[in-house]
Every structure is written in C-alpha cells, then in structure tokens.
PDB file of C-alpha atoms and ligand atoms in Angstrom:
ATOM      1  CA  UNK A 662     -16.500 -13.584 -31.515  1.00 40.00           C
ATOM      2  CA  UNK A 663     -19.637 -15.685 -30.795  1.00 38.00           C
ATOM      3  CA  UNK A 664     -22.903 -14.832 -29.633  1.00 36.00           C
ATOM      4  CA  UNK A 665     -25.555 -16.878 -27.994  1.00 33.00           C
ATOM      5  CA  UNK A 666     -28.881 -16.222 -25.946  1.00 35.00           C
ATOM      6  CA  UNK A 667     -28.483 -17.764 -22.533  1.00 43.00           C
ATOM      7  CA  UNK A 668     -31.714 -17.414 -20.820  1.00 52.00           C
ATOM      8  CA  UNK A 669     -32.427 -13.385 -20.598  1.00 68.00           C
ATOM      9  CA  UNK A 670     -28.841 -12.512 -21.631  1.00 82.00           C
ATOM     10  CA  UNK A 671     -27.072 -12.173 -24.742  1.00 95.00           C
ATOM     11  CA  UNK A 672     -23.335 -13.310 -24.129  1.00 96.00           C
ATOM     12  CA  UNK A 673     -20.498 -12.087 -26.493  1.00 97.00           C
ATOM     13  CA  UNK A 674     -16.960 -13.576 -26.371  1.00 97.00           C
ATOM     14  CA  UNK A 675     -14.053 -11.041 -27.664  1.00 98.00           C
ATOM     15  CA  UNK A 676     -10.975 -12.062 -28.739  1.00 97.00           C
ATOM     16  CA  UNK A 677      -9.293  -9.935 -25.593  1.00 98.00           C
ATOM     17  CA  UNK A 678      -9.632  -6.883 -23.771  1.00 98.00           C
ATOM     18  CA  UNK A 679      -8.953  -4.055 -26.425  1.00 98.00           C
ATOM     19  CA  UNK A 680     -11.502  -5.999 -28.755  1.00 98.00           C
ATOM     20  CA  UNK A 681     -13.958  -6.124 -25.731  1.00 98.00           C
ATOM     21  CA  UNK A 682     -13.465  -2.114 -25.274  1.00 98.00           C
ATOM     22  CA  UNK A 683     -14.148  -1.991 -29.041  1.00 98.00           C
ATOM     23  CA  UNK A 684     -17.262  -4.365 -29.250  1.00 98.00           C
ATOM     24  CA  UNK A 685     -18.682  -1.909 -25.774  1.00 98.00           C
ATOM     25  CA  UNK A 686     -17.799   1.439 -27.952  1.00 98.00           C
ATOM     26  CA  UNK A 687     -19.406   0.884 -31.136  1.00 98.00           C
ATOM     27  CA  UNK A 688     -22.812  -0.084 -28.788  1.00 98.00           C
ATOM     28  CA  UNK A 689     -22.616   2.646 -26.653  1.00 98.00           C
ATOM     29  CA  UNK A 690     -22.471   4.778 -30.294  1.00 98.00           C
ATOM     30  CA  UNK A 691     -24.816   2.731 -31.037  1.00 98.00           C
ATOM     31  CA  UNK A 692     -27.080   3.734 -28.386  1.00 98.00           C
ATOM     32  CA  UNK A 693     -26.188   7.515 -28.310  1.00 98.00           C
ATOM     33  CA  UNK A 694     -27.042   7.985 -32.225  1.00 97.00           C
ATOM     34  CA  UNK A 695     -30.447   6.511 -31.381  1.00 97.00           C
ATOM     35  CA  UNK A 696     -31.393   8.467 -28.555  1.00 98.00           C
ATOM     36  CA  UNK A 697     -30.034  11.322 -30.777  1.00 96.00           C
ATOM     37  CA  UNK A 698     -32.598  10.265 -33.815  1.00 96.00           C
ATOM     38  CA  UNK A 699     -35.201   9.934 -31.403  1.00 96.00           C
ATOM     39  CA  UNK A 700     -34.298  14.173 -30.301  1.00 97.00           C
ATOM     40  CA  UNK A 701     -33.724  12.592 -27.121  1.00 97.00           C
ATOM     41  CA  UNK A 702     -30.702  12.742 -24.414  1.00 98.00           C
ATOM     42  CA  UNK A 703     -28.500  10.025 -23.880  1.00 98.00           C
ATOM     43  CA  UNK A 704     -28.101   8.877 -20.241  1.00 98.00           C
ATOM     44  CA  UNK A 705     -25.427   6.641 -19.560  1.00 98.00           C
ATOM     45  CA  UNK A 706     -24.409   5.175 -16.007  1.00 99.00           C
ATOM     46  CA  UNK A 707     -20.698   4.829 -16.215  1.00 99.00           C
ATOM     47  CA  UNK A 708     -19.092   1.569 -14.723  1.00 98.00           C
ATOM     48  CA  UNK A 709     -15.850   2.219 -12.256  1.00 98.00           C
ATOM     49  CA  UNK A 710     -13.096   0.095 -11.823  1.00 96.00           C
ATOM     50  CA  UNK A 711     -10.387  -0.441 -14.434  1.00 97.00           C
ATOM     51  CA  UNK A 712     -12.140  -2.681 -17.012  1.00 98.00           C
ATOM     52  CA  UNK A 713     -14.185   0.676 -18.464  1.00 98.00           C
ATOM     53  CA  UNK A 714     -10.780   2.605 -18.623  1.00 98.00           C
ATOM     54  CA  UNK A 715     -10.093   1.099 -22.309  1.00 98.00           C
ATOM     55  CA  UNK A 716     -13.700   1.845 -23.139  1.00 98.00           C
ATOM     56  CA  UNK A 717     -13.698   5.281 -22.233  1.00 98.00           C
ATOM     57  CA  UNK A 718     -10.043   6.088 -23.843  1.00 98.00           C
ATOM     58  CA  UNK A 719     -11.333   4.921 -26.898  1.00 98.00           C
ATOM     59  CA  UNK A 720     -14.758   6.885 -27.033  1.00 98.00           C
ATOM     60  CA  UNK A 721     -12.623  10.285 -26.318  1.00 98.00           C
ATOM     61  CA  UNK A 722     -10.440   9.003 -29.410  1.00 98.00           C
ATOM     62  CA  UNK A 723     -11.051  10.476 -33.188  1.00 98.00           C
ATOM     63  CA  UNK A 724     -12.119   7.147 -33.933  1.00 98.00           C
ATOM     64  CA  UNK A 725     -15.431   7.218 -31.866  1.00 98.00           C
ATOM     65  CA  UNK A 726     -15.516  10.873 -30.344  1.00 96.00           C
ATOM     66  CA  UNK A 727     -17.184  12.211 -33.449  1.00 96.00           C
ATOM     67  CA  UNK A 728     -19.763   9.580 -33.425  1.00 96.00           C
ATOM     68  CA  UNK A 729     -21.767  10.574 -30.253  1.00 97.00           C
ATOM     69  CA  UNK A 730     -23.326  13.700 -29.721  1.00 96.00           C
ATOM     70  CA  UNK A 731     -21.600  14.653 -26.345  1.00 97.00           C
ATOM     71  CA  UNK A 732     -23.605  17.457 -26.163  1.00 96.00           C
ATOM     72  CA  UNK A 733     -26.909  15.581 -25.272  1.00 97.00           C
ATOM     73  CA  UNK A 734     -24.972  12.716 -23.252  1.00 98.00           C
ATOM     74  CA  UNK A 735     -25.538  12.921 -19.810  1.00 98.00           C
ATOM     75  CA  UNK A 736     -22.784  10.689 -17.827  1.00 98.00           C
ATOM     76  CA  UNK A 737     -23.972   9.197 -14.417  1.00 98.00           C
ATOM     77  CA  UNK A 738     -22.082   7.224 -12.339  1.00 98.00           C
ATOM     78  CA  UNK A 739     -22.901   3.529 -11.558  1.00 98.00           C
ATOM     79  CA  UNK A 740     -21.271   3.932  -7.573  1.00 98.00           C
ATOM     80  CA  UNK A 741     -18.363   5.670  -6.061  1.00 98.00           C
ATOM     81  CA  UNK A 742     -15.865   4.951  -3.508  1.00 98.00           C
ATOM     82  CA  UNK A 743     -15.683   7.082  -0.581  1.00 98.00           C
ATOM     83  CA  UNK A 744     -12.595   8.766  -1.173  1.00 98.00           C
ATOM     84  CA  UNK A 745     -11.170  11.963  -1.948  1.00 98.00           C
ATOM     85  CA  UNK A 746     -11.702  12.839  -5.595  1.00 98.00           C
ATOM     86  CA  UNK A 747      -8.069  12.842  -6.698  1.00 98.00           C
ATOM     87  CA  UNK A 748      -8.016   9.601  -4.911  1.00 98.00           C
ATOM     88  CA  UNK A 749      -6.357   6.532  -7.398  1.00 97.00           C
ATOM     89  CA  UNK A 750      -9.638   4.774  -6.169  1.00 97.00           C
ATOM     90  CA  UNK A 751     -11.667   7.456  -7.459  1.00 98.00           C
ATOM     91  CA  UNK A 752     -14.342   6.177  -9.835  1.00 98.00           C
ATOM     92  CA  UNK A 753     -14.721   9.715 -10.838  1.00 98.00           C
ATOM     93  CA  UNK A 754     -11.430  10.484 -11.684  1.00 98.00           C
ATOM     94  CA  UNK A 755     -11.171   7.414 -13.848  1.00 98.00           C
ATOM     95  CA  UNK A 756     -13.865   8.763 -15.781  1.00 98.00           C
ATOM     96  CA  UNK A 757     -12.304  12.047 -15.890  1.00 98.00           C
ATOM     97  CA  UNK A 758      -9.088  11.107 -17.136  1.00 98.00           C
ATOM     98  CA  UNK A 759      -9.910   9.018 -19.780  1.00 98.00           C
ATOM     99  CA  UNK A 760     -13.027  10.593 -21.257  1.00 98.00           C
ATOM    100  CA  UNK A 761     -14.309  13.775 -19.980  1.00 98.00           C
ATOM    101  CA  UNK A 762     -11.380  16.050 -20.070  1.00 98.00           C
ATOM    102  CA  UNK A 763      -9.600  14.682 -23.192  1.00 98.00           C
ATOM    103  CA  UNK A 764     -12.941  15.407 -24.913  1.00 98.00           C
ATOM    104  CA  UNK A 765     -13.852  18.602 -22.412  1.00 98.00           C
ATOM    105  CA  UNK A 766     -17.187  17.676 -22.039  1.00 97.00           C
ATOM    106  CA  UNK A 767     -19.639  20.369 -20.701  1.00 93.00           C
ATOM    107  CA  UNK A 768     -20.186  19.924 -17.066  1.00 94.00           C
ATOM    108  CA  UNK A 769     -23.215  20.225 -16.805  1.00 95.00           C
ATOM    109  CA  UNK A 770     -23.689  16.883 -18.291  1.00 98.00           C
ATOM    110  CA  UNK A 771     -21.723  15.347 -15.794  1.00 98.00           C
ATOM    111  CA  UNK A 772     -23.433  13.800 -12.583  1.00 98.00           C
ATOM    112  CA  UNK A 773     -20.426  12.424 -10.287  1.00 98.00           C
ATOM    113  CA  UNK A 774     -21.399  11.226  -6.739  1.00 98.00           C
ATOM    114  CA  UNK A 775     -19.755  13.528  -3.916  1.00 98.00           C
ATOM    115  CA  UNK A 776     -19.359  10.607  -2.070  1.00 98.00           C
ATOM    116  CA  UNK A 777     -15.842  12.548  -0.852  1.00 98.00           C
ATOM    117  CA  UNK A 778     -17.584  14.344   1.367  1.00 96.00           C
ATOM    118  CA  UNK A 779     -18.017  13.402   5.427  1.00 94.00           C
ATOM    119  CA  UNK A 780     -21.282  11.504   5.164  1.00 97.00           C
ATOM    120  CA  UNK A 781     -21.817   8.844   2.434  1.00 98.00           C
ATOM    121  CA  UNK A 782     -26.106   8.633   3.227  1.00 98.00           C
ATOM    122  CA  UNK A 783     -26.211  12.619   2.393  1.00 98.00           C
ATOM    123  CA  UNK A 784     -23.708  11.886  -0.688  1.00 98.00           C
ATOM    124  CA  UNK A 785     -26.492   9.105  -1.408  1.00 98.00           C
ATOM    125  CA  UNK A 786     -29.575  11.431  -0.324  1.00 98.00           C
ATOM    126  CA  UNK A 787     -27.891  14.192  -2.611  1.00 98.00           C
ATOM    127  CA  UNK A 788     -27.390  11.739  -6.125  1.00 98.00           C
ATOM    128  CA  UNK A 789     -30.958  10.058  -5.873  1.00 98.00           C
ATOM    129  CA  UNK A 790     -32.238  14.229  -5.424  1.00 97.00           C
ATOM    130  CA  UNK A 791     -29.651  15.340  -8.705  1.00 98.00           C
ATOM    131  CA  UNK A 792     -30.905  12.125 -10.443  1.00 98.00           C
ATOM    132  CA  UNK A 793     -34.520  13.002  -9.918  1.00 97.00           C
ATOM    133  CA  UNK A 794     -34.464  16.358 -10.754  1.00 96.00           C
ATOM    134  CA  UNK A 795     -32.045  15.254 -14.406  1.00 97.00           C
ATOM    135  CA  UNK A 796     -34.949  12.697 -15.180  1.00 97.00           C
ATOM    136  CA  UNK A 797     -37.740  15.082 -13.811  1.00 92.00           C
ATOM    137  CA  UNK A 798     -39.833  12.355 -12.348  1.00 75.00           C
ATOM    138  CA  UNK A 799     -40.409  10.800  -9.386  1.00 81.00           C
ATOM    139  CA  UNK A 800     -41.121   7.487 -10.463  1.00 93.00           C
ATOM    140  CA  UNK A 801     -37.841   5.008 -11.533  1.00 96.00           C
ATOM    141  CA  UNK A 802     -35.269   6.765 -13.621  1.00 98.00           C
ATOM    142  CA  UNK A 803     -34.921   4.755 -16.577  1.00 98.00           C
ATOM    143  CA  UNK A 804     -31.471   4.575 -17.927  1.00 98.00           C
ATOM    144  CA  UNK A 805     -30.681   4.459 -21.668  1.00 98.00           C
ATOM    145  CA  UNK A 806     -27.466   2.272 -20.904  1.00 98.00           C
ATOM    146  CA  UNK A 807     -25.996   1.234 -17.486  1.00 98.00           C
ATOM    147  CA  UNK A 808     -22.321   0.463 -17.892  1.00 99.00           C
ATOM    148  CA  UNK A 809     -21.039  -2.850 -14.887  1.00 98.00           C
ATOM    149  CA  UNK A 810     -18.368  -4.722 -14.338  1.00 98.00           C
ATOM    150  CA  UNK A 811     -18.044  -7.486 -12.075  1.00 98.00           C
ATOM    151  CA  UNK A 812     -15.953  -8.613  -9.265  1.00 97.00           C
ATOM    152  CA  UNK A 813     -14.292 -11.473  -8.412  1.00 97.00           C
ATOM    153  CA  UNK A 814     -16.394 -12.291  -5.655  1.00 97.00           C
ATOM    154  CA  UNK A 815     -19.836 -11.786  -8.078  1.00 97.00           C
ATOM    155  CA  UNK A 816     -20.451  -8.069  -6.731  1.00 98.00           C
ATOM    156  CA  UNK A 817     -21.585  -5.175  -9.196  1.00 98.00           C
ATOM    157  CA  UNK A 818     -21.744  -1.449  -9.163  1.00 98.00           C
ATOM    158  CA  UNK A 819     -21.078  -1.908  -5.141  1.00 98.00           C
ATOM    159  CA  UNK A 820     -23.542  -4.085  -4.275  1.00 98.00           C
ATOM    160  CA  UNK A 821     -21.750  -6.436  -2.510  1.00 98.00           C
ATOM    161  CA  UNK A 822     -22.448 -10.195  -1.135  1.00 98.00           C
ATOM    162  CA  UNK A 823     -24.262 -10.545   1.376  1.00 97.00           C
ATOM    163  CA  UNK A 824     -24.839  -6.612   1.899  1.00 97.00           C
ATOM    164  CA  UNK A 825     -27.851  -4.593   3.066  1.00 95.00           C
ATOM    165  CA  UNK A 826     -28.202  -2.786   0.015  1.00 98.00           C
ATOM    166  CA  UNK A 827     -29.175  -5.845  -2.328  1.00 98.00           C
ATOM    167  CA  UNK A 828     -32.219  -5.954  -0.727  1.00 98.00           C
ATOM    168  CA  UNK A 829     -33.192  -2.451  -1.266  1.00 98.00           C
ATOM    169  CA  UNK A 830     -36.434  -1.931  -2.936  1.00 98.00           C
ATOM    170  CA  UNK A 831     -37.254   1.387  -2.741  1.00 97.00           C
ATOM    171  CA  UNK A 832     -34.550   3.866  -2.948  1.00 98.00           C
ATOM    172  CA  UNK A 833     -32.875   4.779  -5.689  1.00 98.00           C
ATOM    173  CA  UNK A 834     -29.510   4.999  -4.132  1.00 98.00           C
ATOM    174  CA  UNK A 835     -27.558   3.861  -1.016  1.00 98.00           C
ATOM    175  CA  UNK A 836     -24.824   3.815   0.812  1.00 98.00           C
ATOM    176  CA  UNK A 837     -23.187   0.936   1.301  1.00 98.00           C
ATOM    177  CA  UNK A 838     -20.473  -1.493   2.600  1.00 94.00           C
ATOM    178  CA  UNK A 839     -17.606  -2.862   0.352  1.00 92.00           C
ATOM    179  CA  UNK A 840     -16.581  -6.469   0.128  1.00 84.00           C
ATOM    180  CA  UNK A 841     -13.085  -5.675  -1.809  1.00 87.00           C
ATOM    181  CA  UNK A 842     -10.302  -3.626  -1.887  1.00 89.00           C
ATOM    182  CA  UNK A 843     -10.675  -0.501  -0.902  1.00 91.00           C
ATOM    183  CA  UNK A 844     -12.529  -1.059   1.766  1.00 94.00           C
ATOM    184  CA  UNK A 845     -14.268   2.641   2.217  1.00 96.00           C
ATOM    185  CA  UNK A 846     -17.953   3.103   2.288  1.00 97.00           C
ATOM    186  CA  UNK A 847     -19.623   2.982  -1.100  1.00 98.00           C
ATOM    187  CA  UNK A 848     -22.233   4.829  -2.337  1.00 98.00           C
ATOM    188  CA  UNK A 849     -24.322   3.316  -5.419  1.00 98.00           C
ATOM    189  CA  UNK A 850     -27.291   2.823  -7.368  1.00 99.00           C
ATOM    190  CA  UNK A 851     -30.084   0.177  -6.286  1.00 98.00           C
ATOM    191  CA  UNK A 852     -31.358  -3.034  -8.546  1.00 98.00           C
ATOM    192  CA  UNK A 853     -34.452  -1.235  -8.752  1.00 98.00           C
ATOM    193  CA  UNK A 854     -32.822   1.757 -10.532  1.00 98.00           C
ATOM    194  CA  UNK A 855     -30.411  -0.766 -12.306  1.00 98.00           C
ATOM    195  CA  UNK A 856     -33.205  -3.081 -13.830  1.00 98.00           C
ATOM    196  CA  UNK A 857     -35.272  -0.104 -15.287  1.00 98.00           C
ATOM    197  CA  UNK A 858     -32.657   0.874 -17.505  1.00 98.00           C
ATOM    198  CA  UNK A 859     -33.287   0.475 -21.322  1.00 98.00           C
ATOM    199  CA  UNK A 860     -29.792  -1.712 -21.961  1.00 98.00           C
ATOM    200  CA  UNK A 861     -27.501  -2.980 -19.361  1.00 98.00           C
ATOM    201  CA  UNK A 862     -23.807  -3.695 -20.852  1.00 98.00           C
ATOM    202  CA  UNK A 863     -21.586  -5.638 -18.206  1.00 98.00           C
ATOM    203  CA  UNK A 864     -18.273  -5.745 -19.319  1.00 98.00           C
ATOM    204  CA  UNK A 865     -15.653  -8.746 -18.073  1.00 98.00           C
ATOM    205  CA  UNK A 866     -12.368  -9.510 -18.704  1.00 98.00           C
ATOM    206  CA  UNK A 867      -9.917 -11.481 -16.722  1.00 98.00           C
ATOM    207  CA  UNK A 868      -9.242 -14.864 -15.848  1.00 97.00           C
ATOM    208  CA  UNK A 869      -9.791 -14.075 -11.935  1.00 97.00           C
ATOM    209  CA  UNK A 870     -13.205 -13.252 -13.772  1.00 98.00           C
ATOM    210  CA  UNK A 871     -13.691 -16.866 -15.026  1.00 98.00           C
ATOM    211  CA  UNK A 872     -14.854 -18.837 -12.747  1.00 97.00           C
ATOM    212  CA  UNK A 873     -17.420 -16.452 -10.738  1.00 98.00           C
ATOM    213  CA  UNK A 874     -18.721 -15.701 -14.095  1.00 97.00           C
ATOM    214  CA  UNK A 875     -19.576 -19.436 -14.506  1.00 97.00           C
ATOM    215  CA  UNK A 876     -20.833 -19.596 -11.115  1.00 96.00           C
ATOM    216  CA  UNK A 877     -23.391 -16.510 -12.035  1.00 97.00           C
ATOM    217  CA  UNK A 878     -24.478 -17.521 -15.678  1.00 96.00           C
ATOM    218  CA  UNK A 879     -24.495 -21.215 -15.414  1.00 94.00           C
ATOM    219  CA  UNK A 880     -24.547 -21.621 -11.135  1.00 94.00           C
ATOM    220  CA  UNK A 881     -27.386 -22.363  -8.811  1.00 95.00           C
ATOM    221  CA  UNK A 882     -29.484 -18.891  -8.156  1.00 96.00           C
ATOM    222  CA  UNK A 883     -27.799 -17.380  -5.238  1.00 97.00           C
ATOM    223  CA  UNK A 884     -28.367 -13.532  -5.551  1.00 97.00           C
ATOM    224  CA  UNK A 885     -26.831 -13.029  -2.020  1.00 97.00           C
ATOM    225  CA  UNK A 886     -23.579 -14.785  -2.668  1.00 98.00           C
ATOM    226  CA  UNK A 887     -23.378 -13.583  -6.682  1.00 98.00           C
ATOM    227  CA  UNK A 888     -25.677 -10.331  -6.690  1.00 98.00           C
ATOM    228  CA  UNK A 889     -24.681  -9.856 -10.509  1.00 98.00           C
ATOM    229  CA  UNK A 890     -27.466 -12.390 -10.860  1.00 97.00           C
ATOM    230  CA  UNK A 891     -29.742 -10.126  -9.722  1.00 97.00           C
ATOM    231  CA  UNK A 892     -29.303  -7.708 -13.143  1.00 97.00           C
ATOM    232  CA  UNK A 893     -32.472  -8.397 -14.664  1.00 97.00           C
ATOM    233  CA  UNK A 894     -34.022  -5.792 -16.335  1.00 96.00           C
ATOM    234  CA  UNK A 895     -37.490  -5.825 -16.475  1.00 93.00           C
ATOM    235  CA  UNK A 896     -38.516  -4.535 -19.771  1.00 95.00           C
ATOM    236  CA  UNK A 897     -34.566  -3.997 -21.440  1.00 96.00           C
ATOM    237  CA  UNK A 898     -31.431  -5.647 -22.978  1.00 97.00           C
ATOM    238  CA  UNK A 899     -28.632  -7.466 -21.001  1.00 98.00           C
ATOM    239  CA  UNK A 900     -25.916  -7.842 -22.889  1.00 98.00           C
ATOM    240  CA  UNK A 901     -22.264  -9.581 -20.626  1.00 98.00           C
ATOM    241  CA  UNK A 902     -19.400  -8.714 -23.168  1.00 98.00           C
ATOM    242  CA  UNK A 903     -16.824 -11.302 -21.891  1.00 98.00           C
ATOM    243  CA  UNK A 904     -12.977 -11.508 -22.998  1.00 98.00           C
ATOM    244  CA  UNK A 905     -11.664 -15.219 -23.823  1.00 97.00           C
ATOM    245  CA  UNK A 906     -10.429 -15.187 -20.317  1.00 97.00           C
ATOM    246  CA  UNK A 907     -12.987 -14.503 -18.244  1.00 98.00           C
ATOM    247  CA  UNK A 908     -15.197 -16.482 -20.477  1.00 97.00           C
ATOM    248  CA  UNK A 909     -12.960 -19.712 -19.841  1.00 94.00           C
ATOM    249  CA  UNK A 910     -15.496 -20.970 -17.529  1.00 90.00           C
ATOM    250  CA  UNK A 911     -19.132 -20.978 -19.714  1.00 90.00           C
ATOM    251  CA  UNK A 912     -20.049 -23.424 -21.477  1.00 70.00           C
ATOM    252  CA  UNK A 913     -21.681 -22.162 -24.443  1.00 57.00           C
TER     253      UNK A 913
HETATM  254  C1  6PG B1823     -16.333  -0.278  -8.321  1.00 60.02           C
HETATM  255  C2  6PG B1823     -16.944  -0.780  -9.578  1.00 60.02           C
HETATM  256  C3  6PG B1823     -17.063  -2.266  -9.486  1.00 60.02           C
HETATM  257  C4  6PG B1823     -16.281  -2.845 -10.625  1.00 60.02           C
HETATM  258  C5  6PG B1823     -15.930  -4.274 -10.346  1.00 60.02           C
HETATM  259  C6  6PG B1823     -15.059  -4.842 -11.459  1.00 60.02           C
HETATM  260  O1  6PG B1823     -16.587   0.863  -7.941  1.00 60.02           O
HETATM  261  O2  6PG B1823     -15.492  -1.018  -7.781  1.00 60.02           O
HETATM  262  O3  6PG B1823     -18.108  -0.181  -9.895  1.00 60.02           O
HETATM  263  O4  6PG B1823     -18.368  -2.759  -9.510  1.00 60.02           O
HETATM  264  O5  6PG B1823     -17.047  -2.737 -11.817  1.00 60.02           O
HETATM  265  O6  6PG B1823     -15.228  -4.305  -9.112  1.00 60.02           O
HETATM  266  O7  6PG B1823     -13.914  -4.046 -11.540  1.00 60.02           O
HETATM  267  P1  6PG B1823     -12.828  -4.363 -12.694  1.00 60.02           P
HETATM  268  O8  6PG B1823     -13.622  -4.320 -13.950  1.00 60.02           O
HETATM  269  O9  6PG B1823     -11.817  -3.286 -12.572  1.00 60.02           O
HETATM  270  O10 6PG B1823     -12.307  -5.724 -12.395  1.00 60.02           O
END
C-alpha cells in the first residue's frame, strides 16, 4: 500500500477490494473514537452503490462493531435513487442490509432520504429540513466523514456531468437527474454541503474505474465533465482509497 500527497488529496493504493474495505473501516473507527473522545456525535454520510457494501459488512462484524460507539453515530445518506425502498437500487436498503440491521442500530440515528415517495424536490425539501434540525443550525452542516464513490463517467454522490445540480450553491440538497443506470430521479447532497465536511473518504475500486480516475486526479480541470473534481473541502481531509485496479491509470 503506498501513499502520496497529490495536490489537496492524499491517495492510498490497496492491494484489492477487501483490503480497500479494510483500510476505509479502521478510518471510519478512526474517526468515530475521536468524535467519541471529544463527547461529541459522529455524523457520517454513507456512500451508495456497491463499492461501500464490503465496508459496511465489515463495520457490523465483531471485528470492528465493538470499536464505534453506534450509539452516538448518526448515519446520513450521501443521495438516493428514486425508487421504492425495497428496491435492489435502493441506496437505503444497501445500508440496511449490511450494517444497520445486523448491528440493530437505534433508528433514531438513522437519516435515510424518502426519496420513494411521489415528489423527489419535497423528498429533497424534507432531508435538507431533517438535516438542519440533526445539526441545529442553519448555517452549512459540517460532516465528520462523507463516504463517495465514483462512477465511471466521473459522477459522485449523484451529481452527475453536465447536470444542474453541480452548480448549486446554496441549497443543501437537490433533486436531480441521473447520468447512469438506473435512470430515476436522484435526490442528493450539494458540493457546498459536501466540501464542509471534516474528512471526505472516496472509495474506488475497479478497472472500469481506472481510467476516469486518471482523467480526474491527473486530467485537465473539467468539473462539468468529471464533477468528482469538484470535492474540495475547504477546511478538511480528502483522502481517494483506490484498489490496484482502479488505480492502474495514476501515475504516482
Ligand atoms: C449512487 C452512488 C454513486 C456511487 C457511484 C459508484 O447512488 O449511485 O452514490 O455515487 O457511489 O456510482 O458506485 P460503485 O462504487 O458501486 O461503482
């Protein structure tokens, strides 16, 4: 495993996907214990897709479960699909099969976008409102870790290319258009909110990943066409956790 700085990024190469998952759990422990220390909660914006499903399976298992107080964890969601919620596309139900009912986590800790219901901007209206009132403020939530992936085609959370909601500056969350399979309206959180948060943890693995991920670490600026460039948070740590594969591309 190898680390370097590249610009305002740390990039870390794992050996393969299950070492990835393992390298992303003992940070997000990491994380949890010191939000714990500091008698604060730990608010986490969980990444969909399948990627994450390895990470979460292996925080819900006795080898990491006992590590994080779940008690003060507060699990957000990063975006949803607009689907029903035992939908296989359900970002939701990932997250509930592979971490919060093998570890039964209280729901009340639990902030899932109803993005299943008729009208995605009241799904968004509603999250921004539950986020708000969770974080008690009405200036920028500030994440203690915000959990990504990225697409093929450079998107992240669902901010896709060359979609209205990369542009938004001032709310926190938005409905908006998707750019991949499935192609249902997404609801899902803004740069804004994205870029306050205190550590951003993208997690890729692939070789479909490779050469996008070249294009947006090493490539020309072009936000619009790769919008993962545009994760740069302004006073936090960015940290792209990157299987062999989907590193194939960087030259580090
Ligand atoms: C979504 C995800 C999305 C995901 C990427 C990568 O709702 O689709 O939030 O941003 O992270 O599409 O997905 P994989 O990691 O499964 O390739």
């Amino acid at each position: 495993m190898s680390s370097v700085v590249a610009g305002i990024a740390d990039i870390v190469v794992c050996k393969n996907s299950d070492s990835l998952a393992l390298d992303a759990a003992h940070r997000f422990a990491a994380l949890s214990s010191a939000a714990s220390r500091g008698g604060k909660p730990f608010r986490v914006a969980l990444a969909g897709g399948n990627t994450p499903a390895k990470l979460y399976k292996l925080l819900a298992s006795p080898r990491f479960r006992g590590a994080i107080d779940w008690r003060s964890t507060h699990v957000f969601f990063g975006d949803e699909r607009c689907v029903p919620i035992d939908s296989e596309f359900c970002n939701y139900k990932m997250a509930m099969e592979t971490l919060i009912a093998p570890l039964n986590l209280d729901g009340a800790t639990i902030h899932r976008i109803h993005a299943d219901q008729p009208d995605p901007e009241m799904a968004a209206e509603q999250y921004a409102q539950e986020i708000a009132q969770h974080f008690g403020a009405t200036t920028l939530p500030r994440f203690d870790l915000v959990l990504l992936g990225m697409g093929s085609d450079g998107h992240t959370a669902s901010l896709f290319p060359n979609t209205t909601a990369l542009t938004e500056a001032d709310r926190w969350v938005v409905r908006n258009e998707p750019g991949l399979q499935p192609f249902v309206p997404r609801v899902t959180l803004t740069f804004p909110v994205i870029n306050n948060a205190a550590n951003i943890l993208f997690l890729v693995a692939g070789k479909d990943k490779a050469e996008t991920a070249a294009r947006v670490l090493t490539g020309p600026s072009a936000p619009h066409q790769l919008p993962s460039q545009s994760v740069q948070p302004g006073d936090g740590s960015l940290t792209w956790l990157f299987d062999r594969d989907a590193a194939h591309g960087l030259i580090l």
